[in-house]
Every structure is written in C-alpha cells, then in structure tokens.
Amino acid sequence: MARYVLSRIGQALLVLWAAFTISFVLLQAMPGDAVLIKFQSPEYGLSPEQLADIRAAYAADGSLASQYLQTIGNFLTGNFGYSLQRGVAVSAQLAANLPSTIRLAGYGFAAALILALILAIFSNISGFGRLHSFIHSVPSLFVSVPTFWLGIMLIQIFSFRLKLVPVINPGPWEGLILPVLTVAVPISAPMAQILLRNVDEGLARPFVAVVRAKGASHSWVLWRHVAKNALLPVLTVAGVLFGELLAGAVVTEAVFGLNGIGGLAEQAVNFQDVAVLQAIVVISAAAFVTINLAIDLLYPVLDPRLRTKLGTVQ
C-alpha cells in the first residue's frame, strides 16, 4: 500500500513538472517581448538603462535556462512573480480571483454528480425506460455542446424569456445558478452513462439472480449490492472530467462576467502577461492532479479487491 501511495504521488509530481515545463516553453516562444511592448512606448520616456532595470526586475534579461530555473525555484517557494500589466504580485491577483473559480468548480462538480445520480435513478425506475434508452444512445450529446453556447442559451431561456434567474445585479446565490448548470450539464451525461452501464452489468451478475430468488426486491438489490460497485468507476471518470470542468469554468466566467480566473486569464492573454498565465496553468494543473490523486488514493479504501491485489503484489 505504501508503494502504491508513493507511486501515485510521484506520478502527480511528474505531471505537475511537465505542465510547468511545457507551459513555460510555449509562453516564452510567444512572438515579441512583452516587457518592451509595454514600457518601450515613447510616452514613458524611459532610457535604455531604465528598460534594462525593468527587464531585470521581471527576470527577463537572462538566458532561457536561467529564467526556467529561477521561475521554477520561485514557484516552489510560492513566489509567482509580478504581473506585467498591473505591477502587483501575481499571488495577490490569484488570492482575489481564485475563490470565485473554486466556488464555481466545486458547486459545478457536485451538481454534475447529483444530476448523474438523478438520471441513473430515474432510468432504473419502471416507467422511465425511454430515459434509460436515451442516456445509452446519446452519451456524447451534452459533452459536444459548447460551454459558451450553453451558457448563452440558459441566459436566454431562464433570464430573458422566463425571467426566473436575473443576470443583471443578481444576488450571491442567484448569480451562481446558471453558471453552475453551465459547467455541470456537459460532464453529468457521461458520468450518468457510465453509472448506468455499471448498474446494468451489476444487475446481470449471477449473485443478483440468487438474491432476487430469495425474495429481495429490485430496489433493495440495487442499493445494497449493485450501487456501491457501480459508483467506483464513476469516481475515476469524474477525476478525468474535472479537467473539462476547469476549462468550462474559465469560459463560463467570461460568459457571465464573473470575477474569477477566467477573466484574469483573458486579460493576461491580451497583454501577454506571462507570469500570470504561467501561474494560472500551474494552479489549474495542480487542482486537476490533486483531484485525481485523491481519487486514486481513495480507490483502495472503497474497493477491497484492490487492497487484496496490492497486498498480493507486495
């Protein structure tokens, strides 16, 4: 078990390092010099010596290797550098914008799980056979819907036509209803499909027929014997879909005008604010890796078969 935990942690750290390195190389390969673009304007009236000092302050005067080592060293100590656009610490910008994104992603993830469970429950109730067939026949329908289009449609329907949820000066909770649905709906469908597939496979196993022959009801067998095993694969898929949710959260914030990482990333792209973009990429990768690492470590706790297998390997 200890070897399993250490291997998963090592893989997580490797993914984080790869995300940092790839993003660093791609951001450094962007055309132009962001520091010179901002400060070389004649309206600033800066001398070459002053420009050199500014480049040194933003660690943009060294070689690519020295910049890489300095940046990764700063990141390991929690120093994300300074924003070229605003001249403030990137950590301060993240502290102001990150809570909104975490709240949206957390509520969206919980809502997606709830929607998937609701779809799976209703599709296994007599009289909802068409829903069962629908979920199995169009598994990628919700995933293929663009996040920005879904957000706009929800605004048009629930805000402008039905006037149920305001989008102009909404309350703290009202302003989260449509954004949470926007990020939750696309990932709820694949989770519901996988859950249904595992429920169908569980109900088809021989031990279920034996339990049913002893007089157990369909609902009792479903909840006591099938549901737990059916939920385990959903956890793995949910961890993978969390990356899709993070991407959807960034787009959703732009659609609904939320003050989160999405708006910060949009501004950073427009101004080639490399330090902010690098921090956003690393923070997003860290969130994705952490969720998947937690699921990997939780899996042996929920599945005794995996614990037995790990003990046999050791």
PDB file of C-alpha atoms in Angstrom:
ATOM      1  CA  MET A   1       0.000   0.000   0.000  1.00  0.00           C
ATOM      2  CA  ALA A   2       2.851   2.392   0.834  1.00  0.00           C
ATOM      3  CA  ARG A   3       4.442   1.648  -2.541  1.00  0.00           C
ATOM      4  CA  TYR A   4       1.126   2.353  -4.263  1.00  0.00           C
ATOM      5  CA  VAL A   5       0.747   5.717  -2.477  1.00  0.00           C
ATOM      6  CA  LEU A   6       4.328   6.768  -3.235  1.00  0.00           C
ATOM      7  CA  SER A   7       3.997   5.821  -6.906  1.00  0.00           C
ATOM      8  CA  ARG A   8       0.805   7.861  -7.273  1.00  0.00           C
ATOM      9  CA  ILE A   9       2.367  10.867  -5.567  1.00  0.00           C
ATOM     10  CA  GLY A  10       5.418  10.552  -7.808  1.00  0.00           C
ATOM     11  CA  GLN A  11       3.235  10.451 -10.916  1.00  0.00           C
ATOM     12  CA  ALA A  12       1.352  13.526  -9.720  1.00  0.00           C
ATOM     13  CA  LEU A  13       4.581  15.466  -9.204  1.00  0.00           C
ATOM     14  CA  LEU A  14       5.810  14.390 -12.643  1.00  0.00           C
ATOM     15  CA  VAL A  15       2.605  15.655 -14.280  1.00  0.00           C
ATOM     16  CA  LEU A  16       2.952  18.986 -12.469  1.00  0.00           C
ATOM     17  CA  TRP A  17       6.564  19.340 -13.595  1.00  0.00           C
ATOM     18  CA  ALA A  18       5.585  18.516 -17.194  1.00  0.00           C
ATOM     19  CA  ALA A  19       2.734  21.050 -17.124  1.00  0.00           C
ATOM     20  CA  PHE A  20       5.066  23.736 -15.798  1.00  0.00           C
ATOM     21  CA  THR A  21       7.817  22.983 -18.310  1.00  0.00           C
ATOM     22  CA  ILE A  22       5.557  22.799 -21.368  1.00  0.00           C
ATOM     23  CA  SER A  23       3.697  25.985 -20.440  1.00  0.00           C
ATOM     24  CA  PHE A  24       6.992  27.791 -19.749  1.00  0.00           C
ATOM     25  CA  VAL A  25       8.421  26.855 -23.149  1.00  0.00           C
ATOM     26  CA  LEU A  26       5.232  27.773 -25.024  1.00  0.00           C
ATOM     27  CA  LEU A  27       4.849  31.101 -23.230  1.00  0.00           C
ATOM     28  CA  GLN A  28       8.477  32.016 -23.838  1.00  0.00           C
ATOM     29  CA  ALA A  29       8.037  31.153 -27.519  1.00  0.00           C
ATOM     30  CA  MET A  30       5.344  33.795 -27.979  1.00  0.00           C
ATOM     31  CA  PRO A  31       6.380  36.431 -30.523  1.00  0.00           C
ATOM     32  CA  GLY A  32       7.575  39.786 -29.226  1.00  0.00           C
ATOM     33  CA  ASP A  33       8.937  40.962 -25.916  1.00  0.00           C
ATOM     34  CA  ALA A  34       6.099  41.712 -23.518  1.00  0.00           C
ATOM     35  CA  VAL A  35       8.278  43.971 -21.335  1.00  0.00           C
ATOM     36  CA  LEU A  36       9.419  46.083 -24.276  1.00  0.00           C
ATOM     37  CA  ILE A  37       5.906  46.172 -25.747  1.00  0.00           C
ATOM     38  CA  LYS A  38       4.619  47.729 -22.526  1.00  0.00           C
ATOM     39  CA  PHE A  39       7.477  50.038 -21.468  1.00  0.00           C
ATOM     40  CA  GLN A  40       9.264  50.986 -24.718  1.00  0.00           C
ATOM     41  CA  SER A  41       6.456  53.341 -25.686  1.00  0.00           C
ATOM     42  CA  PRO A  42       7.653  56.953 -26.147  1.00  0.00           C
ATOM     43  CA  GLU A  43       5.053  58.173 -23.647  1.00  0.00           C
ATOM     44  CA  TYR A  44       7.022  56.546 -20.830  1.00  0.00           C
ATOM     45  CA  GLY A  45      10.246  58.265 -21.848  1.00  0.00           C
ATOM     46  CA  LEU A  46      12.437  55.528 -20.379  1.00  0.00           C
ATOM     47  CA  SER A  47      16.138  55.294 -21.141  1.00  0.00           C
ATOM     48  CA  PRO A  48      17.798  52.027 -22.238  1.00  0.00           C
ATOM     49  CA  GLU A  49      19.305  51.706 -18.762  1.00  0.00           C
ATOM     50  CA  GLN A  50      15.878  52.014 -17.144  1.00  0.00           C
ATOM     51  CA  LEU A  51      14.443  49.448 -19.579  1.00  0.00           C
ATOM     52  CA  ALA A  52      17.282  47.092 -18.648  1.00  0.00           C
ATOM     53  CA  ASP A  53      16.480  47.547 -14.955  1.00  0.00           C
ATOM     54  CA  ILE A  54      12.808  46.777 -15.628  1.00  0.00           C
ATOM     55  CA  ARG A  55      13.726  43.645 -17.582  1.00  0.00           C
ATOM     56  CA  ALA A  56      15.938  42.548 -14.688  1.00  0.00           C
ATOM     57  CA  ALA A  57      13.102  43.186 -12.214  1.00  0.00           C
ATOM     58  CA  TYR A  58      10.835  40.897 -14.222  1.00  0.00           C
ATOM     59  CA  ALA A  59      13.634  38.299 -14.664  1.00  0.00           C
ATOM     60  CA  ALA A  60      13.503  38.721 -18.433  1.00  0.00           C
ATOM     61  CA  ASP A  61      17.165  39.574 -19.024  1.00  0.00           C
ATOM     62  CA  GLY A  62      18.737  36.142 -18.570  1.00  0.00           C
ATOM     63  CA  SER A  63      19.012  33.103 -20.796  1.00  0.00           C
ATOM     64  CA  LEU A  64      16.085  30.753 -21.229  1.00  0.00           C
ATOM     65  CA  ALA A  65      17.693  28.150 -18.956  1.00  0.00           C
ATOM     66  CA  SER A  66      18.368  30.656 -16.169  1.00  0.00           C
ATOM     67  CA  GLN A  67      14.826  32.021 -16.428  1.00  0.00           C
ATOM     68  CA  TYR A  68      13.454  28.483 -16.225  1.00  0.00           C
ATOM     69  CA  LEU A  69      15.478  27.610 -13.133  1.00  0.00           C
ATOM     70  CA  GLN A  70      14.668  30.904 -11.442  1.00  0.00           C
ATOM     71  CA  THR A  71      10.955  30.609 -12.215  1.00  0.00           C
ATOM     72  CA  ILE A  72      10.619  27.016 -11.036  1.00  0.00           C
ATOM     73  CA  GLY A  73      12.561  27.886  -7.882  1.00  0.00           C
ATOM     74  CA  ASN A  74      10.235  30.809  -7.179  1.00  0.00           C
ATOM     75  CA  PHE A  75       7.162  28.637  -7.789  1.00  0.00           C
ATOM     76  CA  LEU A  76       8.400  26.053  -5.306  1.00  0.00           C
ATOM     77  CA  THR A  77       8.563  28.786  -2.655  1.00  0.00           C
ATOM     78  CA  GLY A  78       5.134  30.197  -3.536  1.00  0.00           C
ATOM     79  CA  ASN A  79       6.503  33.230  -5.389  1.00  0.00           C
ATOM     80  CA  PHE A  80       4.642  33.565  -8.703  1.00  0.00           C
ATOM     81  CA  GLY A  81       6.333  36.809  -9.714  1.00  0.00           C
ATOM     82  CA  TYR A  82       4.729  40.127 -10.618  1.00  0.00           C
ATOM     83  CA  SER A  83       2.055  40.968 -13.131  1.00  0.00           C
ATOM     84  CA  LEU A  84       3.393  42.912 -16.100  1.00  0.00           C
ATOM     85  CA  GLN A  85       0.015  44.516 -16.697  1.00  0.00           C
ATOM     86  CA  ARG A  86      -0.777  45.725 -13.164  1.00  0.00           C
ATOM     87  CA  GLY A  87       2.624  45.692 -11.487  1.00  0.00           C
ATOM     88  CA  VAL A  88       1.354  43.766  -8.455  1.00  0.00           C
ATOM     89  CA  ALA A  89       2.213  40.316  -7.148  1.00  0.00           C
ATOM     90  CA  VAL A  90       0.558  37.507  -9.073  1.00  0.00           C
ATOM     91  CA  SER A  91      -0.233  35.788  -5.784  1.00  0.00           C
ATOM     92  CA  ALA A  92      -2.345  38.817  -4.797  1.00  0.00           C
ATOM     93  CA  GLN A  93      -4.309  38.592  -8.047  1.00  0.00           C
ATOM     94  CA  LEU A  94      -4.847  34.874  -7.568  1.00  0.00           C
ATOM     95  CA  ALA A  95      -5.997  35.411  -3.993  1.00  0.00           C
ATOM     96  CA  ALA A  96      -8.611  37.884  -5.253  1.00  0.00           C
ATOM     97  CA  ASN A  97      -9.872  35.814  -8.209  1.00  0.00           C
ATOM     98  CA  LEU A  98      -9.270  32.172  -7.295  1.00  0.00           C
ATOM     99  CA  PRO A  99     -12.032  31.789  -4.644  1.00  0.00           C
ATOM    100  CA  SER A 100     -14.725  32.581  -7.215  1.00  0.00           C
ATOM    101  CA  THR A 101     -13.428  29.903  -9.589  1.00  0.00           C
ATOM    102  CA  ILE A 102     -13.054  27.344  -6.781  1.00  0.00           C
ATOM    103  CA  ARG A 103     -16.621  28.008  -5.700  1.00  0.00           C
ATOM    104  CA  LEU A 104     -17.938  27.655  -9.260  1.00  0.00           C
ATOM    105  CA  ALA A 105     -15.926  24.480  -9.944  1.00  0.00           C
ATOM    106  CA  GLY A 106     -16.849  22.911  -6.604  1.00  0.00           C
ATOM    107  CA  TYR A 107     -20.562  23.567  -6.928  1.00  0.00           C
ATOM    108  CA  GLY A 108     -20.473  22.524 -10.582  1.00  0.00           C
ATOM    109  CA  PHE A 109     -18.732  19.251  -9.754  1.00  0.00           C
ATOM    110  CA  ALA A 110     -21.257  18.480  -7.004  1.00  0.00           C
ATOM    111  CA  ALA A 111     -24.167  19.412  -9.262  1.00  0.00           C
ATOM    112  CA  ALA A 112     -22.840  17.151 -12.036  1.00  0.00           C
ATOM    113  CA  LEU A 113     -22.648  14.193  -9.646  1.00  0.00           C
ATOM    114  CA  ILE A 114     -26.181  14.887  -8.399  1.00  0.00           C
ATOM    115  CA  LEU A 115     -27.525  15.176 -11.950  1.00  0.00           C
ATOM    116  CA  ALA A 116     -25.822  11.920 -12.926  1.00  0.00           C
ATOM    117  CA  LEU A 117     -27.314  10.123  -9.923  1.00  0.00           C
ATOM    118  CA  ILE A 118     -30.785  11.525 -10.639  1.00  0.00           C
ATOM    119  CA  LEU A 119     -30.614  10.394 -14.265  1.00  0.00           C
ATOM    120  CA  ALA A 120     -29.406   6.941 -13.236  1.00  0.00           C
ATOM    121  CA  ILE A 121     -32.087   6.559 -10.556  1.00  0.00           C
ATOM    122  CA  PHE A 122     -34.972   7.612 -12.776  1.00  0.00           C
ATOM    123  CA  SER A 123     -33.773   5.460 -15.667  1.00  0.00           C
ATOM    124  CA  ASN A 124     -33.945   2.391 -13.383  1.00  0.00           C
ATOM    125  CA  ILE A 125     -37.490   3.133 -12.236  1.00  0.00           C
ATOM    126  CA  SER A 126     -40.271   1.379 -14.096  1.00  0.00           C
ATOM    127  CA  GLY A 127     -41.981   3.737 -16.497  1.00  0.00           C
ATOM    128  CA  PHE A 128     -38.787   5.591 -17.419  1.00  0.00           C
ATOM    129  CA  GLY A 129     -37.459   3.107 -19.949  1.00  0.00           C
ATOM    130  CA  ARG A 130     -37.197   5.775 -22.622  1.00  0.00           C
ATOM    131  CA  LEU A 131     -34.874   7.806 -20.417  1.00  0.00           C
ATOM    132  CA  HIS A 132     -32.685   4.738 -19.978  1.00  0.00           C
ATOM    133  CA  SER A 133     -32.505   4.240 -23.742  1.00  0.00           C
ATOM    134  CA  PHE A 134     -31.879   7.948 -24.315  1.00  0.00           C
ATOM    135  CA  ILE A 135     -28.880   8.081 -21.980  1.00  0.00           C
ATOM    136  CA  HIS A 136     -27.374   4.990 -23.577  1.00  0.00           C
ATOM    137  CA  SER A 137     -27.998   6.109 -27.155  1.00  0.00           C
ATOM    138  CA  VAL A 138     -26.612   9.658 -26.981  1.00  0.00           C
ATOM    139  CA  PRO A 139     -23.722   9.549 -24.491  1.00  0.00           C
ATOM    140  CA  SER A 140     -21.768  12.414 -26.032  1.00  0.00           C
ATOM    141  CA  LEU A 141     -24.657  14.821 -26.604  1.00  0.00           C
ATOM    142  CA  PHE A 142     -24.038  17.056 -23.608  1.00  0.00           C
ATOM    143  CA  VAL A 143     -20.257  16.834 -23.904  1.00  0.00           C
ATOM    144  CA  SER A 144     -20.347  18.060 -27.511  1.00  0.00           C
ATOM    145  CA  VAL A 145     -22.359  21.161 -26.605  1.00  0.00           C
ATOM    146  CA  PRO A 146     -20.006  24.202 -26.444  1.00  0.00           C
ATOM    147  CA  THR A 147     -19.896  25.670 -22.966  1.00  0.00           C
ATOM    148  CA  PHE A 148     -20.292  29.271 -24.124  1.00  0.00           C
ATOM    149  CA  TRP A 149     -23.333  28.346 -26.254  1.00  0.00           C
ATOM    150  CA  LEU A 150     -24.967  26.517 -23.365  1.00  0.00           C
ATOM    151  CA  GLY A 151     -24.404  29.484 -21.067  1.00  0.00           C
ATOM    152  CA  ILE A 152     -25.919  31.890 -23.574  1.00  0.00           C
ATOM    153  CA  MET A 153     -28.926  29.603 -24.094  1.00  0.00           C
ATOM    154  CA  LEU A 154     -29.523  29.329 -20.347  1.00  0.00           C
ATOM    155  CA  ILE A 155     -29.438  33.116 -20.075  1.00  0.00           C
ATOM    156  CA  GLN A 156     -31.869  33.487 -22.971  1.00  0.00           C
ATOM    157  CA  ILE A 157     -34.329  30.931 -21.573  1.00  0.00           C
ATOM    158  CA  PHE A 158     -34.240  31.397 -17.809  1.00  0.00           C
ATOM    159  CA  SER A 159     -33.354  35.089 -17.598  1.00  0.00           C
ATOM    160  CA  PHE A 160     -34.809  36.855 -20.617  1.00  0.00           C
ATOM    161  CA  ARG A 161     -37.795  34.668 -21.533  1.00  0.00           C
ATOM    162  CA  LEU A 162     -38.913  33.040 -18.279  1.00  0.00           C
ATOM    163  CA  LYS A 163     -37.408  35.792 -16.068  1.00  0.00           C
ATOM    164  CA  LEU A 164     -36.659  33.266 -13.328  1.00  0.00           C
ATOM    165  CA  VAL A 165     -32.982  34.000 -12.719  1.00  0.00           C
ATOM    166  CA  PRO A 166     -31.640  37.561 -13.058  1.00  0.00           C
ATOM    167  CA  VAL A 167     -28.266  38.087 -14.698  1.00  0.00           C
ATOM    168  CA  ILE A 168     -28.065  41.830 -14.012  1.00  0.00           C
ATOM    169  CA  ASN A 169     -27.106  42.564 -10.401  1.00  0.00           C
ATOM    170  CA  PRO A 170     -28.071  39.084  -9.140  1.00  0.00           C
ATOM    171  CA  GLY A 171     -27.782  38.020  -5.531  1.00  0.00           C
ATOM    172  CA  PRO A 172     -24.789  35.988  -4.339  1.00  0.00           C
ATOM    173  CA  TRP A 173     -26.637  32.695  -4.796  1.00  0.00           C
ATOM    174  CA  GLU A 174     -28.799  33.682  -7.767  1.00  0.00           C
ATOM    175  CA  GLY A 175     -25.670  34.602  -9.687  1.00  0.00           C
ATOM    176  CA  LEU A 176     -24.348  31.051  -9.320  1.00  0.00           C
ATOM    177  CA  ILE A 177     -27.389  29.097 -10.537  1.00  0.00           C
ATOM    178  CA  LEU A 178     -26.876  29.428 -14.294  1.00  0.00           C
ATOM    179  CA  PRO A 179     -23.038  29.283 -14.229  1.00  0.00           C
ATOM    180  CA  VAL A 180     -23.145  26.108 -12.111  1.00  0.00           C
ATOM    181  CA  LEU A 181     -25.624  24.492 -14.522  1.00  0.00           C
ATOM    182  CA  THR A 182     -23.441  25.554 -17.460  1.00  0.00           C
ATOM    183  CA  VAL A 183     -20.380  23.718 -16.140  1.00  0.00           C
ATOM    184  CA  ALA A 184     -22.312  20.781 -14.644  1.00  0.00           C
ATOM    185  CA  VAL A 185     -24.517  19.680 -17.544  1.00  0.00           C
ATOM    186  CA  PRO A 186     -21.724  18.763 -20.027  1.00  0.00           C
ATOM    187  CA  ILE A 187     -19.984  16.374 -17.597  1.00  0.00           C
ATOM    188  CA  SER A 188     -23.096  14.933 -15.940  1.00  0.00           C
ATOM    189  CA  ALA A 189     -24.152  12.953 -19.025  1.00  0.00           C
ATOM    190  CA  PRO A 190     -21.002  10.793 -19.394  1.00  0.00           C
ATOM    191  CA  MET A 191     -20.987  10.102 -15.653  1.00  0.00           C
ATOM    192  CA  ALA A 192     -24.644   9.056 -15.831  1.00  0.00           C
ATOM    193  CA  GLN A 193     -23.937   6.805 -18.809  1.00  0.00           C
ATOM    194  CA  ILE A 194     -21.031   5.061 -17.075  1.00  0.00           C
ATOM    195  CA  LEU A 195     -23.085   4.690 -13.909  1.00  0.00           C
ATOM    196  CA  LEU A 196     -25.951   3.145 -15.876  1.00  0.00           C
ATOM    197  CA  ARG A 197     -23.649   0.778 -17.734  1.00  0.00           C
ATOM    198  CA  ASN A 198     -22.153  -0.469 -14.486  1.00  0.00           C
ATOM    199  CA  VAL A 199     -25.594  -0.817 -12.900  1.00  0.00           C
ATOM    200  CA  ASP A 200     -26.761  -2.890 -15.880  1.00  0.00           C
ATOM    201  CA  GLU A 201     -23.660  -5.082 -15.638  1.00  0.00           C
ATOM    202  CA  GLY A 202     -24.145  -5.488 -11.895  1.00  0.00           C
ATOM    203  CA  LEU A 203     -27.802  -6.464 -12.257  1.00  0.00           C
ATOM    204  CA  ALA A 204     -26.823  -9.095 -14.831  1.00  0.00           C
ATOM    205  CA  ARG A 205     -24.418 -10.908 -12.490  1.00  0.00           C
ATOM    206  CA  PRO A 206     -25.391 -14.348 -11.185  1.00  0.00           C
ATOM    207  CA  PHE A 207     -25.411 -13.398  -7.496  1.00  0.00           C
ATOM    208  CA  VAL A 208     -28.181 -10.859  -8.206  1.00  0.00           C
ATOM    209  CA  ALA A 209     -30.397 -13.594  -9.560  1.00  0.00           C
ATOM    210  CA  VAL A 210     -29.744 -15.626  -6.413  1.00  0.00           C
ATOM    211  CA  VAL A 211     -30.633 -12.693  -4.149  1.00  0.00           C
ATOM    212  CA  ARG A 212     -33.760 -11.948  -6.170  1.00  0.00           C
ATOM    213  CA  ALA A 213     -34.758 -15.632  -5.941  1.00  0.00           C
ATOM    214  CA  LYS A 214     -34.641 -15.323  -2.161  1.00  0.00           C
ATOM    215  CA  GLY A 215     -37.346 -12.669  -2.338  1.00  0.00           C
ATOM    216  CA  ALA A 216     -35.333  -9.421  -2.388  1.00  0.00           C
ATOM    217  CA  SER A 217     -36.897  -6.503  -4.217  1.00  0.00           C
ATOM    218  CA  HIS A 218     -35.316  -4.768  -7.190  1.00  0.00           C
ATOM    219  CA  SER A 219     -34.654  -1.552  -5.235  1.00  0.00           C
ATOM    220  CA  TRP A 220     -33.101  -3.467  -2.301  1.00  0.00           C
ATOM    221  CA  VAL A 221     -30.709  -5.332  -4.606  1.00  0.00           C
ATOM    222  CA  LEU A 222     -29.878  -2.123  -6.437  1.00  0.00           C
ATOM    223  CA  TRP A 223     -28.940  -0.124  -3.333  1.00  0.00           C
ATOM    224  CA  ARG A 224     -27.400  -2.880  -1.180  1.00  0.00           C
ATOM    225  CA  HIS A 225     -25.434  -4.872  -3.750  1.00  0.00           C
ATOM    226  CA  VAL A 226     -25.086  -3.010  -7.054  1.00  0.00           C
ATOM    227  CA  ALA A 227     -24.833   0.722  -6.355  1.00  0.00           C
ATOM    228  CA  LYS A 228     -21.534   0.649  -4.435  1.00  0.00           C
ATOM    229  CA  ASN A 229     -19.670  -1.284  -7.131  1.00  0.00           C
ATOM    230  CA  ALA A 230     -21.260   0.833  -9.856  1.00  0.00           C
ATOM    231  CA  LEU A 231     -20.075   4.072  -8.255  1.00  0.00           C
ATOM    232  CA  LEU A 232     -16.380   3.120  -8.177  1.00  0.00           C
ATOM    233  CA  PRO A 233     -15.670   3.548 -11.925  1.00  0.00           C
ATOM    234  CA  VAL A 234     -17.590   6.822 -11.866  1.00  0.00           C
ATOM    235  CA  LEU A 235     -15.042   8.232  -9.416  1.00  0.00           C
ATOM    236  CA  THR A 236     -12.205   7.610 -11.867  1.00  0.00           C
ATOM    237  CA  VAL A 237     -14.084   9.173 -14.764  1.00  0.00           C
ATOM    238  CA  ALA A 238     -15.146  12.082 -12.567  1.00  0.00           C
ATOM    239  CA  GLY A 239     -11.500  12.859 -11.869  1.00  0.00           C
ATOM    240  CA  VAL A 240     -10.712  12.932 -15.588  1.00  0.00           C
ATOM    241  CA  LEU A 241     -13.789  15.054 -16.314  1.00  0.00           C
ATOM    242  CA  PHE A 242     -12.654  17.567 -13.701  1.00  0.00           C
ATOM    243  CA  GLY A 243     -10.213  18.927 -16.290  1.00  0.00           C
ATOM    244  CA  GLU A 244     -13.137  19.522 -18.633  1.00  0.00           C
ATOM    245  CA  LEU A 245     -14.942  21.257 -15.785  1.00  0.00           C
ATOM    246  CA  LEU A 246     -11.995  23.601 -15.146  1.00  0.00           C
ATOM    247  CA  ALA A 247     -11.875  24.576 -18.815  1.00  0.00           C
ATOM    248  CA  GLY A 248     -15.636  25.081 -18.797  1.00  0.00           C
ATOM    249  CA  ALA A 249     -15.386  27.228 -15.660  1.00  0.00           C
ATOM    250  CA  VAL A 250     -12.931  29.604 -17.343  1.00  0.00           C
ATOM    251  CA  VAL A 251     -15.233  30.030 -20.367  1.00  0.00           C
ATOM    252  CA  THR A 252     -18.326  30.284 -18.167  1.00  0.00           C
ATOM    253  CA  GLU A 253     -16.809  33.123 -16.145  1.00  0.00           C
ATOM    254  CA  ALA A 254     -16.287  35.080 -19.348  1.00  0.00           C
ATOM    255  CA  VAL A 255     -19.896  34.466 -20.466  1.00  0.00           C
ATOM    256  CA  PHE A 256     -21.442  35.501 -17.136  1.00  0.00           C
ATOM    257  CA  GLY A 257     -18.918  38.227 -16.314  1.00  0.00           C
ATOM    258  CA  LEU A 258     -17.709  36.565 -13.114  1.00  0.00           C
ATOM    259  CA  ASN A 259     -14.587  37.854 -11.414  1.00  0.00           C
ATOM    260  CA  GLY A 260     -12.553  34.663 -11.477  1.00  0.00           C
ATOM    261  CA  ILE A 261      -9.560  33.024 -13.079  1.00  0.00           C
ATOM    262  CA  GLY A 262     -11.281  33.152 -16.474  1.00  0.00           C
ATOM    263  CA  GLY A 263     -11.344  36.941 -16.595  1.00  0.00           C
ATOM    264  CA  LEU A 264      -7.799  37.090 -15.230  1.00  0.00           C
ATOM    265  CA  ALA A 265      -6.599  34.676 -17.933  1.00  0.00           C
ATOM    266  CA  GLU A 266      -8.351  36.674 -20.661  1.00  0.00           C
ATOM    267  CA  GLN A 267      -6.630  39.884 -19.574  1.00  0.00           C
ATOM    268  CA  ALA A 268      -3.283  38.107 -19.278  1.00  0.00           C
ATOM    269  CA  VAL A 269      -3.565  36.778 -22.833  1.00  0.00           C
ATOM    270  CA  ASN A 270      -4.434  40.216 -24.217  1.00  0.00           C
ATOM    271  CA  PHE A 271      -1.400  41.819 -22.547  1.00  0.00           C
ATOM    272  CA  GLN A 272       0.976  38.831 -22.869  1.00  0.00           C
ATOM    273  CA  ASP A 273       1.268  38.758 -19.081  1.00  0.00           C
ATOM    274  CA  VAL A 274       3.477  35.670 -18.951  1.00  0.00           C
ATOM    275  CA  ALA A 275       3.788  35.467 -15.172  1.00  0.00           C
ATOM    276  CA  VAL A 276       0.006  35.436 -14.674  1.00  0.00           C
ATOM    277  CA  LEU A 277      -0.550  32.875 -17.441  1.00  0.00           C
ATOM    278  CA  GLN A 278       2.168  30.615 -16.054  1.00  0.00           C
ATOM    279  CA  ALA A 279       0.632  30.740 -12.578  1.00  0.00           C
ATOM    280  CA  ILE A 280      -2.874  30.003 -13.906  1.00  0.00           C
ATOM    281  CA  VAL A 281      -1.643  26.988 -15.867  1.00  0.00           C
ATOM    282  CA  VAL A 282       0.224  25.578 -12.873  1.00  0.00           C
ATOM    283  CA  ILE A 283      -2.664  26.216 -10.459  1.00  0.00           C
ATOM    284  CA  SER A 284      -5.144  24.540 -12.839  1.00  0.00           C
ATOM    285  CA  ALA A 285      -2.815  21.572 -13.340  1.00  0.00           C
ATOM    286  CA  ALA A 286      -2.317  21.301  -9.571  1.00  0.00           C
ATOM    287  CA  ALA A 287      -6.096  21.240  -8.997  1.00  0.00           C
ATOM    288  CA  PHE A 288      -6.561  18.566 -11.655  1.00  0.00           C
ATOM    289  CA  VAL A 289      -3.695  16.446 -10.325  1.00  0.00           C
ATOM    290  CA  THR A 290      -4.870  16.795  -6.724  1.00  0.00           C
ATOM    291  CA  ILE A 291      -8.403  15.614  -7.525  1.00  0.00           C
ATOM    292  CA  ASN A 292      -7.135  12.607  -9.454  1.00  0.00           C
ATOM    293  CA  LEU A 293      -4.565  11.794  -6.771  1.00  0.00           C
ATOM    294  CA  ALA A 294      -7.279  11.893  -4.095  1.00  0.00           C
ATOM    295  CA  ILE A 295      -9.434   9.536  -6.171  1.00  0.00           C
ATOM    296  CA  ASP A 296      -6.503   7.159  -6.739  1.00  0.00           C
ATOM    297  CA  LEU A 297      -5.785   7.062  -3.011  1.00  0.00           C
ATOM    298  CA  LEU A 298      -9.475   6.667  -2.169  1.00  0.00           C
ATOM    299  CA  TYR A 299      -9.984   3.771  -4.547  1.00  0.00           C
ATOM    300  CA  PRO A 300      -8.262   1.087  -2.396  1.00  0.00           C
ATOM    301  CA  VAL A 301     -10.282   2.266   0.596  1.00  0.00           C
ATOM    302  CA  LEU A 302     -13.574   1.763  -1.243  1.00  0.00           C
ATOM    303  CA  ASP A 303     -12.616  -1.374  -3.188  1.00  0.00           C
ATOM    304  CA  PRO A 304     -11.380  -4.297  -1.022  1.00  0.00           C
ATOM    305  CA  ARG A 305     -10.376  -6.196  -4.168  1.00  0.00           C
ATOM    306  CA  LEU A 306      -7.722  -3.584  -4.945  1.00  0.00           C
ATOM    307  CA  ARG A 307      -6.384  -3.758  -1.399  1.00  0.00           C
ATOM    308  CA  THR A 308      -6.095  -7.539  -1.752  1.00  0.00           C
ATOM    309  CA  LYS A 309      -4.346  -7.148  -5.101  1.00  0.00           C
ATOM    310  CA  LEU A 310      -1.879  -4.609  -3.719  1.00  0.00           C
ATOM    311  CA  GLY A 311      -1.161  -6.873  -0.755  1.00  0.00           C
ATOM    312  CA  THR A 312      -0.546  -9.800  -3.097  1.00  0.00           C
ATOM    313  CA  VAL A 313       1.848  -7.722  -5.241  1.00  0.00           C
ATOM    314  CA  GLN A 314       3.775  -6.584  -2.192  1.00  0.00           C
TER     315      GLN A 314
END
